[in-house]
Coordinates of C-alpha atoms and ligand atoms in Angstrom, one line a residue:
X20 CA 152.6 60.9 129.3
X21 CA 150.2 61.4 132.2
X22 CA 149.2 58.3 134.2
X23 CA 145.8 57.1 133.1
X24 CA 143.9 58.3 136.1
X25 CA 145.1 61.9 135.4
X26 CA 144.2 61.6 131.8
X27 CA 140.7 60.6 132.8
X28 CA 140.5 63.4 135.3
X29 CA 141.6 65.9 132.6
X30 CA 138.8 64.5 130.4
X31 CA 136.2 65.0 133.1
X32 CA 137.4 68.5 133.7
X33 CA 137.3 69.4 130.1
X34 CA 133.8 68.0 129.8
X35 CA 132.9 70.0 132.9
X36 CA 134.1 73.1 131.1
X37 CA 132.3 72.1 127.9
X38 CA 128.9 71.7 129.4
X39 CA 128.5 75.2 130.8
X40 CA 130.0 76.5 127.5
X41 CA 127.2 74.7 125.6
X42 CA 124.5 76.2 127.7
X43 CA 126.0 79.7 127.0
X44 CA 124.0 79.6 123.8
X45 CA 121.1 80.4 126.1
X46 CA 122.8 83.0 128.2
X47 CA 121.1 86.2 129.0
X48 CA 124.4 87.9 128.2
X49 CA 124.3 86.7 124.6
X50 CA 121.2 88.5 123.4
X51 CA 121.6 90.2 120.0
X52 CA 120.9 93.1 119.4
X53 CA 121.9 94.0 123.0
X54 CA 118.8 95.1 125.0
X55 CA 118.3 98.5 126.6
X56 CA 118.0 97.1 130.2
X57 CA 118.5 93.6 131.7
X58 CA 117.9 93.1 135.4
X59 CA 119.0 89.7 136.4
X60 CA 117.6 88.1 139.5
X61 CA 120.0 86.4 141.9
X62 CA 118.1 83.2 142.0
X63 CA 115.0 81.5 140.7
X64 CA 113.9 80.2 137.3
X65 CA 110.8 79.2 135.4
X66 CA 110.7 75.7 133.9
X67 CA 109.3 75.4 130.4
X68 CA 108.4 72.0 129.3
X69 CA 105.7 70.2 127.2
X70 CA 103.0 71.1 129.8
X71 CA 103.7 74.8 129.6
X72 CA 101.0 76.8 127.9
X73 CA 101.1 79.9 125.8
X74 CA 98.4 82.3 127.0
X75 CA 97.8 85.2 124.7
X76 CA 95.6 88.4 124.6
X77 CA 93.6 88.2 121.4
X78 CA 95.6 91.1 119.8
X79 CA 98.5 88.7 119.7
X80 CA 96.8 85.5 118.5
X81 CA 99.0 85.3 115.3
X82 CA 102.1 85.9 117.3
X83 CA 101.2 83.0 119.7
X84 CA 101.2 80.7 116.7
X85 CA 104.4 82.3 115.5
X86 CA 106.0 81.6 118.9
X87 CA 104.7 78.1 119.1
X88 CA 106.1 77.2 115.7
X89 CA 109.5 78.8 116.3
X90 CA 109.9 77.2 119.7
X91 CA 109.0 73.8 118.3
X92 CA 111.5 74.2 115.4
X93 CA 114.2 75.3 117.7
X94 CA 113.8 72.9 120.7
X95 CA 111.1 70.3 119.8
X96 CA 108.9 71.6 122.6
X97 CA 105.4 71.7 121.4
X98 CA 103.3 74.0 123.6
X99 CA 99.6 74.3 123.6
X100 CA 98.2 77.8 123.4
X101 CA 94.9 79.5 124.4
X102 CA 93.5 83.0 124.5
X103 CA 93.4 84.8 127.8
X104 CA 89.7 84.9 128.1
X105 CA 89.1 81.3 127.6
X106 CA 88.6 79.2 130.8
X107 CA 92.1 78.6 131.7
X108 CA 92.9 74.9 131.9
X109 CA 95.4 74.5 134.7
X110 CA 98.9 74.8 133.4
X111 CA 102.0 74.4 135.5
X112 CA 103.8 77.3 133.8
X113 CA 102.8 79.8 131.2
X114 CA 104.3 82.0 128.6
X115 CA 102.0 85.0 128.5
X116 CA 101.7 87.5 125.6
X117 CA 100.0 90.5 127.2
X118 CA 98.6 93.5 125.4
X119 CA 99.5 96.4 127.7
X120 CA 99.2 100.1 126.8
X121 CA 99.9 101.2 130.4
X122 CA 103.4 99.9 131.3
X123 CA 104.5 99.9 127.7
X124 CA 105.2 103.5 126.9
X125 CA 107.0 103.4 123.5
X126 CA 106.3 102.0 120.0
X127 CA 107.8 98.6 119.4
X128 CA 108.8 98.3 123.0
X129 CA 108.4 95.1 125.1
X130 CA 109.2 93.9 128.5
X131 CA 110.1 90.3 129.2
X132 CA 109.7 89.1 132.8
X133 CA 110.7 85.6 134.0
X134 CA 109.4 85.2 137.5
X135 CA 107.2 83.0 139.7
X136 CA 105.4 80.6 137.4
X137 CA 105.4 82.7 134.3
X138 CA 107.3 84.1 131.5
X139 CA 105.5 87.3 130.5
X140 CA 106.0 89.4 127.4
X141 CA 104.2 92.8 127.4
X142 CA 103.8 94.9 124.4
X143 CA 101.3 97.3 122.8
X144 CA 101.9 96.5 119.1
X145 CA 102.9 93.7 116.9
X146 CA 106.5 94.7 116.6
X147 CA 106.9 94.8 120.4
X148 CA 105.5 91.3 121.0
X149 CA 107.6 89.9 118.1
X150 CA 110.8 91.4 119.6
X151 CA 109.9 90.0 123.0
X152 CA 109.5 86.6 121.4
X153 CA 112.9 86.9 119.6
X154 CA 114.6 87.7 122.9
X155 CA 112.8 84.9 124.6
X156 CA 113.9 82.4 121.9
X157 CA 117.5 83.5 122.4
X158 CA 117.2 82.2 126.0
X159 CA 116.4 78.7 124.8
X160 CA 119.0 76.3 123.5
X161 CA 119.3 75.5 119.8
X162 CA 118.7 71.8 120.2
X163 CA 116.0 69.3 121.1
X164 CA 115.1 69.4 124.8
X165 CA 112.5 68.1 127.2
X166 CA 112.6 71.1 129.5
X167 CA 114.4 74.4 129.9
X168 CA 115.0 76.3 133.1
X169 CA 115.0 80.0 132.2
X170 CA 116.6 82.1 135.0
X171 CA 114.5 84.9 136.5
X172 CA 115.1 88.2 134.8
X173 CA 113.4 91.4 133.7
X174 CA 114.2 92.9 130.4
X175 CA 113.0 96.3 129.2
X176 CA 113.8 97.0 125.6
X177 CA 112.9 99.3 122.7
X178 CA 114.6 100.5 119.5
X179 CA 116.9 103.4 119.1
X180 CA 115.6 104.1 115.5
X181 CA 112.1 103.9 114.1
X182 CA 113.2 102.7 110.7
X183 CA 115.3 99.6 110.7
X184 CA 115.4 98.2 107.2
X185 CA 116.9 95.7 104.7
X186 CA 116.5 96.0 101.0
X187 CA 116.6 93.2 98.5
X188 CA 116.9 93.5 94.7
X189 CA 114.9 90.7 93.1
X190 CA 115.5 92.0 89.6
X191 CA 119.1 91.3 88.8
X192 CA 118.5 87.9 90.3
X193 CA 115.1 86.6 91.4
X194 CA 114.6 84.4 94.4
X195 CA 111.9 81.9 95.2
X196 CA 109.1 82.9 97.5
X197 CA 110.4 80.5 100.2
X198 CA 113.6 82.6 100.3
X199 CA 111.7 85.9 100.4
X200 CA 109.9 84.6 103.5
X201 CA 113.2 83.4 105.0
X202 CA 114.6 86.9 104.4
X203 CA 111.6 88.3 106.3
X204 CA 112.3 85.8 109.1
X205 CA 115.9 87.1 109.2
X206 CA 114.7 90.6 109.6
X207 CA 112.3 89.7 112.4
X208 CA 115.1 87.9 114.3
X209 CA 117.2 91.1 114.0
X210 CA 114.4 93.2 115.3
X211 CA 114.1 95.1 112.0
X212 CA 110.8 96.4 110.8
X213 CA 111.0 97.3 107.1
X214 CA 111.6 95.2 104.0
X215 CA 112.4 97.3 101.0
X216 CA 111.4 95.2 98.0
X217 CA 113.2 96.4 94.8
X218 CA 110.8 95.0 92.2
X219 CA 111.6 96.7 88.9
X220 CA 114.8 97.7 87.1
X221 CA 116.5 97.6 83.7
X222 CA 116.9 93.8 83.9
X223 CA 113.3 93.0 84.5
X224 CA 109.8 93.5 86.1
X225 CA 109.2 91.2 89.0
X226 CA 105.6 91.9 89.9
X227 CA 102.4 91.0 88.1
X228 CA 100.6 93.9 86.5
X229 CA 97.2 93.4 85.1
X230 CA 96.7 96.8 83.3
X231 CA 99.9 96.6 81.2
X232 CA 100.4 92.8 80.6
X233 CA 103.4 93.2 78.4
X234 CA 105.4 94.3 81.5
X235 CA 105.2 90.6 82.4
X236 CA 105.1 88.8 79.0
X237 CA 108.0 90.9 77.7
X238 CA 109.4 93.0 80.5
X239 CA 110.0 90.2 83.0
X240 CA 112.3 88.2 80.8
X241 CA 115.8 88.8 79.5
X242 CA 117.4 86.7 76.8
X243 CA 120.9 86.7 78.2
X244 CA 122.9 87.7 81.3
X245 CA 126.4 89.0 81.7
X246 CA 129.0 86.6 83.0
X247 CA 131.4 87.9 85.6
X248 CA 132.0 91.6 86.5
X249 CA 130.5 94.3 84.4
X250 CA 133.8 96.1 84.0
X251 CA 135.5 93.0 82.6
X252 CA 136.4 93.2 78.9
X253 CA 135.5 91.8 76.6
X254 CA 131.9 91.3 78.0
X255 CA 130.6 87.7 77.9
X256 CA 127.0 86.7 78.1
X257 CA 125.4 83.3 78.9
X258 CA 122.7 83.4 76.2
X259 CA 120.1 82.0 78.6
X260 CA 116.6 83.3 79.0
X261 CA 116.1 84.4 82.6
X262 CA 113.3 85.9 84.5
X263 CA 109.8 85.6 86.0
X264 CA 107.6 87.7 88.4
X265 CA 105.7 87.3 91.6
X266 CA 102.0 87.0 91.1
X267 CA 99.7 89.3 93.0
X268 CA 98.6 86.3 95.1
X269 CA 102.2 85.6 96.0
X270 CA 102.7 89.2 96.9
X271 CA 99.7 89.1 99.2
X272 CA 101.0 86.0 100.8
X273 CA 104.3 87.7 101.5
X274 CA 102.6 90.8 102.9
X275 CA 100.5 88.7 105.3
X276 CA 103.6 86.7 106.3
X277 CA 105.5 89.9 107.0
X278 CA 102.6 91.5 108.9
X279 CA 102.6 88.7 111.5
X280 CA 106.3 89.4 112.1
X281 CA 105.7 93.2 112.5
X282 CA 107.4 94.0 109.2
X283 CA 106.2 96.5 106.7
X284 CA 107.0 96.1 103.1
X285 CA 108.0 99.0 101.0
X286 CA 107.6 98.2 97.3
X287 CA 109.8 100.0 94.8
X288 CA 109.0 100.7 91.2
X289 CA 112.1 102.5 89.9
X290 CA 111.4 105.5 87.6
X291 CA 112.1 107.6 85.5
X292 CA 115.5 106.0 84.9
X293 CA 116.2 102.3 85.5
X294 CA 113.3 101.7 83.1
X295 CA 114.8 99.6 80.4
X296 CA 112.4 96.6 81.0
X297 CA 109.5 99.0 80.7
X298 CA 110.5 100.4 77.4
X299 CA 111.3 96.9 76.1
X300 CA 107.7 96.1 76.7
X301 CA 106.3 99.5 75.6
X302 CA 108.8 101.4 73.4
X303 CA 106.2 104.2 73.1
X304 CA 107.2 105.3 76.6
X305 CA 110.8 105.7 75.6
X306 CA 112.6 108.6 74.0
X307 CA 112.9 106.6 70.8
X308 CA 109.4 105.1 70.3
X309 CA 110.5 103.7 66.9
X310 CA 113.2 101.5 68.5
X311 CA 113.0 97.9 69.8
X312 CA 114.7 97.7 73.1
X313 CA 115.9 94.5 74.8
X314 CA 115.5 93.9 78.5
X315 CA 119.0 94.7 79.8
X316 CA 121.6 91.8 79.7
X317 CA 124.2 93.8 81.6
X318 CA 124.7 95.7 84.8
X319 CA 125.5 99.4 85.5
X320 CA 123.4 101.0 82.7
X321 CA 123.9 104.6 83.8
X322 CA 124.9 106.8 80.8
X323 CA 125.7 103.6 78.9
X324 CA 122.4 102.5 77.6
X325 CA 119.1 104.3 77.2
X326 CA 116.8 103.4 80.1
X327 CA 114.6 106.6 80.7
X328 CA 111.0 107.3 80.2
X329 CA 109.8 110.0 77.8
X330 CA 107.5 112.6 79.2
X331 CA 104.4 112.1 77.0
X332 CA 100.7 111.7 77.8
X333 CA 100.8 107.9 77.3
X334 CA 103.7 107.6 79.7
X335 CA 102.0 109.5 82.5
X336 CA 98.8 107.5 82.0
X337 CA 100.9 104.4 82.3
X338 CA 102.6 105.6 85.5
X339 CA 99.3 106.6 87.1
X340 CA 97.6 103.3 86.3
X341 CA 100.5 101.1 87.3
X342 CA 101.5 102.9 90.5
X343 CA 97.9 103.0 91.6
X344 CA 97.5 99.3 90.8
X345 CA 100.6 98.4 92.9
X346 CA 99.6 100.8 95.7
X347 CA 96.3 99.0 96.1
X348 CA 98.2 95.8 96.9
X349 CA 100.4 97.1 99.6
X350 CA 98.9 98.3 102.9
X351 CA 102.0 100.3 104.1
X352 CA 102.1 104.1 104.2
X353 CA 105.1 104.4 101.9
X354 CA 105.9 103.7 98.3
X355 CA 109.4 103.9 96.9
X356 CA 109.6 105.4 93.4
X357 CA 113.3 105.0 92.9
X358 CA 114.5 108.2 91.1
X359 CA 118.2 107.2 91.3
X360 CA 120.8 107.4 88.5
X361 CA 118.6 109.1 86.0
X362 CA 120.8 109.8 83.0
X363 CA 120.0 113.2 81.5
X364 CA 121.7 112.5 78.1
X365 CA 118.7 110.7 76.5
X366 CA 116.3 113.6 77.4
X367 CA 118.9 116.1 76.0
X368 CA 118.9 114.2 72.7
X369 CA 115.1 113.9 72.5
X370 CA 113.1 116.7 70.9
X371 CA 109.9 115.6 72.6
X372 CA 111.5 115.8 76.0
X373 CA 113.0 119.1 75.2
X374 CA 109.6 120.5 74.0
X375 CA 108.1 119.2 77.2
X376 CA 110.6 121.0 79.3
X377 CA 109.9 124.2 77.5
X378 CA 106.1 123.9 77.5
X379 CA 106.1 123.1 81.2
X380 CA 108.5 125.9 82.0
X381 CA 110.9 123.5 83.7
X382 CA 114.5 124.7 84.2
X383 CA 116.2 121.7 82.6
X384 CA 116.5 117.9 82.7
X385 CA 116.7 118.0 86.5
X386 CA 113.5 119.9 86.5
X387 CA 112.0 117.2 84.3
X388 CA 113.1 114.5 86.8
X389 CA 111.4 116.4 89.6
X390 CA 108.3 116.7 87.4
X391 CA 108.1 112.9 87.1
X392 CA 108.6 112.5 90.8
X393 CA 105.9 115.0 91.6
X394 CA 103.4 113.5 89.2
X395 CA 103.9 110.0 90.6
X396 CA 103.7 111.4 94.2
X397 CA 100.3 112.9 93.2
X398 CA 99.0 109.5 91.9
X399 CA 100.2 107.9 95.1
X400 CA 98.8 110.6 97.3
X401 CA 95.4 109.8 95.7
X402 CA 95.8 106.3 97.1
X403 CA 96.8 107.6 100.6
X404 CA 100.5 106.8 100.1
X405 CA 103.6 108.9 100.9
X406 CA 106.7 108.7 98.8
X407 CA 110.3 107.6 99.4
X408 CA 113.0 108.2 96.8
X409 CA 116.7 107.8 96.5
X410 CA 118.4 111.1 97.4
X411 CA 118.9 112.1 93.8
X412 CA 115.2 113.1 93.7
X413 CA 116.4 116.2 95.7
X414 CA 118.1 117.5 92.6
X415 CA 114.8 119.4 92.2
X416 CA 112.5 121.1 94.7
X417 CA 110.2 118.6 96.5
X418 CA 107.8 119.0 99.3
X419 CA 108.9 117.7 102.6
X420 CA 106.5 114.9 103.1
X421 CA 108.9 113.0 100.8
X422 CA 111.2 110.7 102.7
X423 CA 114.7 110.6 101.4
X424 CA 116.7 107.4 101.2
X425 CA 120.3 108.5 101.1
X426 CA 122.8 106.2 99.4
X427 CA 125.4 108.9 99.3
X428 CA 127.4 110.0 102.3
X429 CA 126.9 112.3 105.3
X430 CA 126.8 115.4 103.1
X431 CA 123.7 114.3 101.2
X432 CA 122.0 113.2 104.4
X433 CA 122.7 116.5 106.1
X434 CA 121.5 118.4 103.1
X435 CA 118.2 116.5 103.0
X436 CA 117.6 117.0 106.8
X437 CA 118.4 120.7 106.5
X438 CA 115.6 121.0 103.9
X439 CA 113.2 119.4 106.4
X440 CA 113.0 115.9 104.9
X441 CA 113.1 112.8 107.0
X442 CA 116.1 110.7 106.0
X443 CA 117.0 107.0 106.0
X444 CA 120.7 106.5 105.9
X445 CA 121.9 103.9 103.5
X446 CA 125.4 105.0 102.5
X447 CA 127.3 102.9 100.0
X448 CA 130.1 103.0 102.6
X449 CA 129.4 100.9 104.7
X450 CA 125.8 99.8 104.2
X451 CA 126.0 98.3 100.7
X452 CA 126.2 94.6 101.4
X453 CA 126.9 94.0 97.7
X454 CA 130.4 95.3 98.3
X455 CA 133.3 93.0 99.4
X456 CA 133.8 92.1 103.1
X457 CA 137.3 91.0 102.5
X458 CA 140.3 91.9 100.3
X459 CA 141.0 88.3 99.5
X460 CA 141.3 88.0 95.7
X461 CA 139.7 84.6 95.9
X462 CA 136.6 85.9 97.7
X463 CA 133.4 85.3 95.8
X464 CA 132.6 88.1 93.2
X465 CA 131.1 91.3 94.5
X466 CA 130.6 94.8 93.0
X467 CA 133.6 96.7 94.2
X468 CA 134.5 98.6 97.4
X469 CA 135.2 97.2 100.9
X470 CA 132.7 97.1 103.7
X471 CA 134.0 94.9 106.4
X472 CA 131.8 93.9 109.4
X473 CA 133.6 96.2 111.9
X474 CA 132.9 99.2 109.6
X475 CA 129.2 98.3 109.6
X476 CA 129.2 98.0 113.4
X477 CA 131.0 101.4 113.7
X478 CA 128.5 103.1 111.5
X479 CA 126.7 106.0 113.2
X480 CA 123.5 107.1 111.5
X481 CA 123.4 110.6 113.0
X482 CA 126.3 112.6 111.6
X483 CA 128.0 114.9 114.2
X484 CA 127.2 118.1 112.2
X485 CA 123.5 117.2 112.2
X486 CA 123.6 116.5 116.0
X487 CA 125.2 119.9 116.6
X488 CA 122.5 121.6 114.5
X489 CA 119.9 119.8 116.6
X490 CA 118.4 118.1 113.6
X491 CA 118.7 114.5 114.9
X492 CA 115.0 113.9 114.7
X493 CA 115.2 113.9 110.9
X494 CA 117.3 110.8 110.9
X495 CA 114.7 108.1 111.3
X496 CA 117.0 105.2 110.8
X497 CA 119.1 103.2 108.3
X498 CA 119.0 100.3 105.9
X499 CA 121.4 97.7 104.4
X500 CA 121.1 97.4 100.6
X501 CA 121.4 94.2 98.8
X502 CA 121.8 94.6 95.0
X503 CA 122.0 91.2 93.5
X504 CA 124.1 91.6 90.3
X505 CA 126.5 89.1 91.7
X506 CA 124.2 87.1 93.9
X507 CA 122.7 84.4 91.9
X508 CA 121.4 82.2 94.7
X509 CA 119.9 82.5 98.2
X510 CA 123.2 81.1 99.6
X511 CA 125.2 83.9 98.1
X512 CA 122.7 86.5 99.5
X513 CA 123.2 85.0 102.9
X514 CA 127.0 85.0 102.6
X515 CA 126.8 88.7 101.8
X516 CA 124.4 89.7 104.6
X517 CA 125.7 87.6 107.4
X518 CA 127.2 88.8 109.7
X519 CA 126.9 92.4 108.4
X520 CA 123.2 92.5 108.9
X521 CA 123.6 91.3 112.5
X522 CA 126.1 94.2 113.0
X523 CA 123.6 96.7 111.5
X524 CA 120.8 95.4 113.8
X525 CA 122.8 96.5 116.8
X526 CA 123.5 99.9 115.3
X527 CA 119.7 100.4 114.8
X528 CA 118.3 98.8 117.9
X529 CA 120.7 99.2 120.8
X530 CA 121.5 102.3 122.8
X531 CA 124.7 103.9 121.3
X532 CA 126.5 103.7 124.7
X533 CA 126.0 100.0 124.9
X534 CA 127.8 99.3 121.7
X535 CA 131.1 97.3 122.2
X536 CA 132.7 95.6 119.2
X537 CA 134.6 93.0 121.2
X538 CA 131.5 91.9 123.1
X539 CA 129.6 91.9 119.8
X540 CA 132.1 89.5 118.3
X541 CA 131.8 87.3 121.4
X542 CA 128.0 87.1 121.2
X543 CA 128.3 86.6 117.4
X544 CA 130.5 83.6 118.0
X545 CA 128.7 82.0 120.9
X546 CA 125.1 82.6 120.0
X547 CA 124.6 84.0 116.5
X548 CA 126.8 81.8 114.3
X549 CA 125.2 78.7 115.7
X550 CA 121.9 80.4 114.8
X551 CA 123.0 80.9 111.2
X552 CA 124.0 77.2 111.2
X553 CA 120.6 76.2 112.6
X554 CA 119.0 78.2 109.8
X555 CA 121.2 76.4 107.4
X556 CA 122.3 79.8 106.2
X557 CA 125.7 80.6 104.7
X558 CA 127.7 83.4 106.2
X559 CA 131.1 85.1 105.8
X560 CA 133.3 83.4 108.4
X561 CA 136.5 85.5 108.2
X562 CA 135.2 88.7 109.9
X563 CA 138.0 88.7 112.5
X564 CA 140.6 88.7 109.8
X565 CA 139.2 91.4 107.6
X566 CA 138.8 94.7 109.4
X567 CA 138.8 98.4 108.5
X568 CA 142.6 98.6 109.0
X569 CA 143.3 95.8 106.5
Ligands
TNX628 C1 123.6 101.8 92.2 S1 122.5 103.0 94.6 C2 122.3 101.5 92.1 C3 121.8 100.1 91.8 C4 123.0 99.2 91.6 C5 124.1 99.5 92.6 C6 125.2 98.6 92.7 C7 121.2 102.9 93.6 C8 120.1 103.6 94.2 N1 121.3 102.3 92.4 O1 121.0 100.1 90.6 O2 122.6 97.9 91.7 O3 124.5 100.8 92.4 O4 126.0 98.7 93.9

């Protein structure tokens, strides 16, 4: 036993160690995703306190509010804000949001300068200023404070890839609007710019449609849901009615919310397969118009249950009306029409589909799939939209304005780029966040497969072959996919995306040569896990134990 005075001394020393450790949560070395360039000053700092003002150029008025709210939530500091051109009331220190097309040379770029009396964020677009704000907030502690001294620094930062996305399936399970907004906040924090909203599938329609109301009265509801894994035998169902849809007003609210945060929403209406909910509402669009279909109760329908559209005039009228109705709601340039996993067997067995193939001189069922995609692309073009589809839409010949979202491997990505399509990489391995992140048999149920966090971090969107062929420019980015068959609650979604989404953010944002998994883990532990906790979000904690080697 140490004499009492030594024990006290040890305590003081330990406390001394603990205090700087706590302030590491606001260290410039902890920023995630890691910035392009950080130039620390040797000395100097700017003090932010209750008297500090946010001064913004009018282009960034919404982001000034956004910053004020986030800072208040994180630290309790409630700052006043005013537009640049108003007569400046004398403030001791300022946080300036400056619209600057001269020094900011790239899209979504920002600079953050802490020097003299001011913290200055410069950007020339919404994304840029939002990312500057995210970086700045990471320099503040995650606790109530009266004032914070931010050390002098200059950060120059911009993304490696133009497309940085996360997908969310709201069909298999639906989530409250509050969580959709939270999800958008998670994207903004991670400097991602696209939310891919998977709105329809076999198990339900999740968006209000006025022109075909049965899509909602019938198509949005299923009478039962599978319990457990879809491969488990015998299958068991819960017998409970499940469903709902987002109203157009709610969708508009989400679009506005996302826009302030620099995030574009890509809606997806999945055709011509994955359409069981559609044909449940309108059997006349199915290959068996005389049948009554149920909205699917189970998962993994491909080649197991009929879920395709029949090519008939009423179907195409329907597609035109509905796609155009949804297109009018979303301001973004792109619309996702699905096109994945279209089983050909139902078309093979249907005389009407066969006659259609013959009359339109299509080669076969693949040709029919392309026909569907081309028709819908035309309806969307009339509304000024370009089309994205899952890579299976390349089974036919498509014009190259179509953007390909590749859930296959490198091979499919390379093939699409060689044909001159822009490609978003979203390979099942490792970017499907519905797969397991551990091999622990007691881990919460997931689809199958193993995508540990280090595999996500190691992912390189540009395959070597493509780089050698000088086709890099076709790879515009990547996306994490979140299919929710086994995610019945927001907490389960969070458990599946964190920290994999954080790993992906660095793949997409940071320069390749700055990537370092050990340092990533350090920053994750010091700065990001406290952030998940602050968000009251769940996350997968055992990422050090479960690695690619395991
Ligand atoms: C395949 S990948 C699907 C989804 C499922 C997912 C489960 C793709 C475009 N379609 O409908 O939810 O697998 O991992």
